[in-house]
Amino acid sequence: MIKIMHLNKSFGIQRVLNDINLDIASGEILVVMGESGSGKTVFLQHLIGLLKPDTGAIEIDGQNIIPLTEKELLKIRKGIGYLFQEGALYDFMTVFENLSFPLQEHTKLTNHQIREKVKEIISVVGLKGAEEKYPSQLSGGMKKRAALARAIILDSKILLCDEPTSGLDPQRSRDISDLILGISRKFSSTTVVTSHDITNSFRIADRLALIKDGQIIALGTKKELESSEDQEIKRFLLKI
Ligand SMILES: Nc1ncnc2c1ncn2[C@@H]1O[C@H](COP(=O)(O)OP(=O)(O)O)[C@@H](O)[C@H]1O
Ligand SMILES: [Mg+2]
């Protein structure tokens, strides 16, 4: 379970996160929706300690990660898969190498076990046959799949995905969203996705949060949000 309490973050005079309070249940898929520049990425980066808040706390399974040192954070990060918006694969490594690298770095698995694990995950994300390809040889959708595979290769119980559908066509967006849903359920991962893609957010979310100017202005299920009479929420859902 992830508990976010009174999270505040400013860059200079710009307040980007404004008193965010949120509980994310184990195994839940929460989608944080918001317009470009609303603070989605900044929010997500706080959850793995890439950014420190000015004030507030983030508890992961009861442990506040804010006071942790960089070294202590590394341990926490091993348990969190993060799909960066840009994918962040190593361009000079093949798909197979991109996936085996974290296993070599962070586990004691033998080469044979690593090979088997990579094969399993490649099959989970539907990338069979692309093992020896370099990122530059992959389509946008395949790159996202490879990056997602890398995010989950260490069996993280928490999966964070930053705008997984950005830059993809509608069909590919739907595919990657369904894949995230499937993976989250298969591994019972607590999943936080940021998105401005309302169709796919609604498809996969257990709950959705709407963020505007760094504040959560709505939180609930698809049904709750859709039936809201709040003008701000209505406008937001029609617009994005
Ligand atoms: N490292 C940073 N330094 C200064 N401003 C930043 C930094 N990161 C993000 N911002 C600002 O914070 C706001 C929210 O950014 P971001 O979380 O990336 O939005 P989005 O919802 O599009 O992901 C933007 O105005 C952005 O310019
Ligand atoms: Mg962003």
PDB file of C-alpha atoms in Angstrom, residues 32-128:
ATOM      1  CA  VAL A  32      -3.726   9.908 -12.569  1.00  0.00           C
ATOM      2  CA  MET A  33      -5.190  12.014 -15.348  1.00  0.00           C
ATOM      3  CA  GLY A  34      -4.453  15.595 -16.082  1.00  0.00           C
ATOM      4  CA  GLU A  35      -3.609  18.046 -18.810  1.00  0.00           C
ATOM      5  CA  SER A  36      -0.072  18.546 -19.949  1.00  0.00           C
ATOM      6  CA  GLY A  37       1.891  20.433 -17.289  1.00  0.00           C
ATOM      7  CA  SER A  38      -0.521  19.575 -14.470  1.00  0.00           C
ATOM      8  CA  GLY A  39       2.144  17.781 -12.415  1.00  0.00           C
ATOM      9  CA  LYS A  40       1.692  14.088 -13.341  1.00  0.00           C
ATOM     10  CA  THR A  41       5.333  13.270 -13.986  1.00  0.00           C
ATOM     11  CA  VAL A  42       6.496  15.280 -10.987  1.00  0.00           C
ATOM     12  CA  PHE A  43       4.018  13.355  -8.840  1.00  0.00           C
ATOM     13  CA  LEU A  44       5.147   9.964 -10.164  1.00  0.00           C
ATOM     14  CA  GLN A  45       8.817  10.794  -9.687  1.00  0.00           C
ATOM     15  CA  HIS A  46       8.185  11.456  -6.013  1.00  0.00           C
ATOM     16  CA  LEU A  47       6.976   7.875  -5.593  1.00  0.00           C
ATOM     17  CA  ILE A  48      10.420   6.489  -6.395  1.00  0.00           C
ATOM     18  CA  GLY A  49      12.346   9.233  -4.668  1.00  0.00           C
ATOM     19  CA  LEU A  50      13.669  10.802  -7.877  1.00  0.00           C
ATOM     20  CA  LEU A  51      12.274  14.048  -6.509  1.00  0.00           C
ATOM     21  CA  LYS A  52      11.999  15.085  -2.868  1.00  0.00           C
ATOM     22  CA  PRO A  53       8.962  17.066  -1.744  1.00  0.00           C
ATOM     23  CA  ASP A  54       9.256  20.349   0.123  1.00  0.00           C
ATOM     24  CA  THR A  55       6.923  18.910   2.762  1.00  0.00           C
ATOM     25  CA  GLY A  56       4.846  15.784   3.183  1.00  0.00           C
ATOM     26  CA  ALA A  57       5.299  12.032   3.443  1.00  0.00           C
ATOM     27  CA  ILE A  58       5.073   8.984   1.197  1.00  0.00           C
ATOM     28  CA  GLU A  59       4.729   5.645   2.929  1.00  0.00           C
ATOM     29  CA  ILE A  60       5.347   2.460   1.012  1.00  0.00           C
ATOM     30  CA  ASP A  61       4.157  -0.525   3.037  1.00  0.00           C
ATOM     31  CA  GLY A  62       4.383   1.564   6.182  1.00  0.00           C
ATOM     32  CA  GLN A  63       7.846   3.038   5.551  1.00  0.00           C
ATOM     33  CA  ASN A  64       8.197   6.760   4.927  1.00  0.00           C
ATOM     34  CA  ILE A  65      10.616   7.046   1.992  1.00  0.00           C
ATOM     35  CA  ILE A  66      11.157  10.805   2.219  1.00  0.00           C
ATOM     36  CA  PRO A  67      13.925  10.824   4.848  1.00  0.00           C
ATOM     37  CA  LEU A  68      15.811   7.943   3.190  1.00  0.00           C
ATOM     38  CA  THR A  69      19.339   8.380   1.877  1.00  0.00           C
ATOM     39  CA  GLU A  70      20.153   7.766  -1.787  1.00  0.00           C
ATOM     40  CA  LYS A  71      21.604   4.378  -0.843  1.00  0.00           C
ATOM     41  CA  GLU A  72      18.494   3.339   1.064  1.00  0.00           C
ATOM     42  CA  LEU A  73      16.335   4.555  -1.815  1.00  0.00           C
ATOM     43  CA  LEU A  74      18.168   2.274  -4.241  1.00  0.00           C
ATOM     44  CA  LYS A  75      16.815  -0.689  -2.298  1.00  0.00           C
ATOM     45  CA  ILE A  76      13.266   0.652  -2.469  1.00  0.00           C
ATOM     46  CA  ARG A  77      13.618   1.371  -6.185  1.00  0.00           C
ATOM     47  CA  LYS A  78      14.513  -2.262  -6.884  1.00  0.00           C
ATOM     48  CA  GLY A  79      10.982  -3.129  -5.785  1.00  0.00           C
ATOM     49  CA  ILE A  80       9.417  -0.582  -8.122  1.00  0.00           C
ATOM     50  CA  GLY A  81       9.117  -0.881 -11.882  1.00  0.00           C
ATOM     51  CA  TYR A  82       9.098   2.472 -13.646  1.00  0.00           C
ATOM     52  CA  LEU A  83       8.070   2.902 -17.252  1.00  0.00           C
ATOM     53  CA  PHE A  84       9.501   6.251 -18.322  1.00  0.00           C
ATOM     54  CA  GLN A  85       7.561   8.279 -20.848  1.00  0.00           C
ATOM     55  CA  GLU A  86      10.467   8.115 -23.272  1.00  0.00           C
ATOM     56  CA  GLY A  87      10.983   4.394 -22.688  1.00  0.00           C
ATOM     57  CA  ALA A  88      14.594   4.807 -21.555  1.00  0.00           C
ATOM     58  CA  LEU A  89      16.026   1.648 -23.114  1.00  0.00           C
ATOM     59  CA  TYR A  90      19.761   1.424 -23.704  1.00  0.00           C
ATOM     60  CA  ASP A  91      20.206   2.086 -27.418  1.00  0.00           C
ATOM     61  CA  PHE A  92      23.456   0.135 -27.611  1.00  0.00           C
ATOM     62  CA  MET A  93      21.912  -3.042 -26.200  1.00  0.00           C
ATOM     63  CA  THR A  94      19.539  -5.496 -27.845  1.00  0.00           C
ATOM     64  CA  VAL A  95      16.136  -6.169 -26.309  1.00  0.00           C
ATOM     65  CA  PHE A  96      17.552  -9.326 -24.745  1.00  0.00           C
ATOM     66  CA  GLU A  97      20.512  -7.428 -23.279  1.00  0.00           C
ATOM     67  CA  ASN A  98      18.280  -4.598 -22.025  1.00  0.00           C
ATOM     68  CA  LEU A  99      16.241  -7.156 -20.111  1.00  0.00           C
ATOM     69  CA  SER A 100      19.060  -9.333 -18.811  1.00  0.00           C
ATOM     70  CA  PHE A 101      21.105  -6.363 -17.586  1.00  0.00           C
ATOM     71  CA  PRO A 102      18.991  -5.558 -14.488  1.00  0.00           C
ATOM     72  CA  LEU A 103      18.973  -9.248 -13.591  1.00  0.00           C
ATOM     73  CA  GLN A 104      22.763  -9.418 -13.803  1.00  0.00           C
ATOM     74  CA  GLU A 105      23.103  -6.249 -11.749  1.00  0.00           C
ATOM     75  CA  HIS A 106      20.546  -6.907  -9.033  1.00  0.00           C
ATOM     76  CA  THR A 107      20.036 -10.659  -8.671  1.00  0.00           C
ATOM     77  CA  LYS A 108      22.125 -13.741  -8.089  1.00  0.00           C
ATOM     78  CA  LEU A 109      20.456 -15.693 -10.891  1.00  0.00           C
ATOM     79  CA  THR A 110      22.649 -17.913 -13.063  1.00  0.00           C
ATOM     80  CA  ASN A 111      23.016 -17.163 -16.776  1.00  0.00           C
ATOM     81  CA  HIS A 112      20.628 -19.985 -17.532  1.00  0.00           C
ATOM     82  CA  GLN A 113      18.028 -18.641 -15.078  1.00  0.00           C
ATOM     83  CA  ILE A 114      18.420 -15.145 -16.526  1.00  0.00           C
ATOM     84  CA  ARG A 115      17.842 -16.501 -20.035  1.00  0.00           C
ATOM     85  CA  GLU A 116      14.680 -18.290 -18.890  1.00  0.00           C
ATOM     86  CA  LYS A 117      13.372 -15.233 -17.026  1.00  0.00           C
ATOM     87  CA  VAL A 118      13.964 -12.957 -20.014  1.00  0.00           C
ATOM     88  CA  LYS A 119      12.218 -15.460 -22.284  1.00  0.00           C
ATOM     89  CA  GLU A 120       9.223 -15.557 -19.945  1.00  0.00           C
ATOM     90  CA  ILE A 121       8.872 -11.768 -19.772  1.00  0.00           C
ATOM     91  CA  ILE A 122       9.374 -11.383 -23.528  1.00  0.00           C
ATOM     92  CA  SER A 123       6.492 -13.742 -24.004  1.00  0.00           C
ATOM     93  CA  VAL A 124       4.350 -11.871 -21.427  1.00  0.00           C
ATOM     94  CA  VAL A 125       4.762  -8.592 -23.349  1.00  0.00           C
ATOM     95  CA  GLY A 126       4.384 -10.196 -26.774  1.00  0.00           C
ATOM     96  CA  LEU A 127       7.854  -9.492 -28.115  1.00  0.00           C
ATOM     97  CA  LYS A 128       8.859 -12.980 -29.229  1.00  0.00           C
TER      98      LYS A 128
END
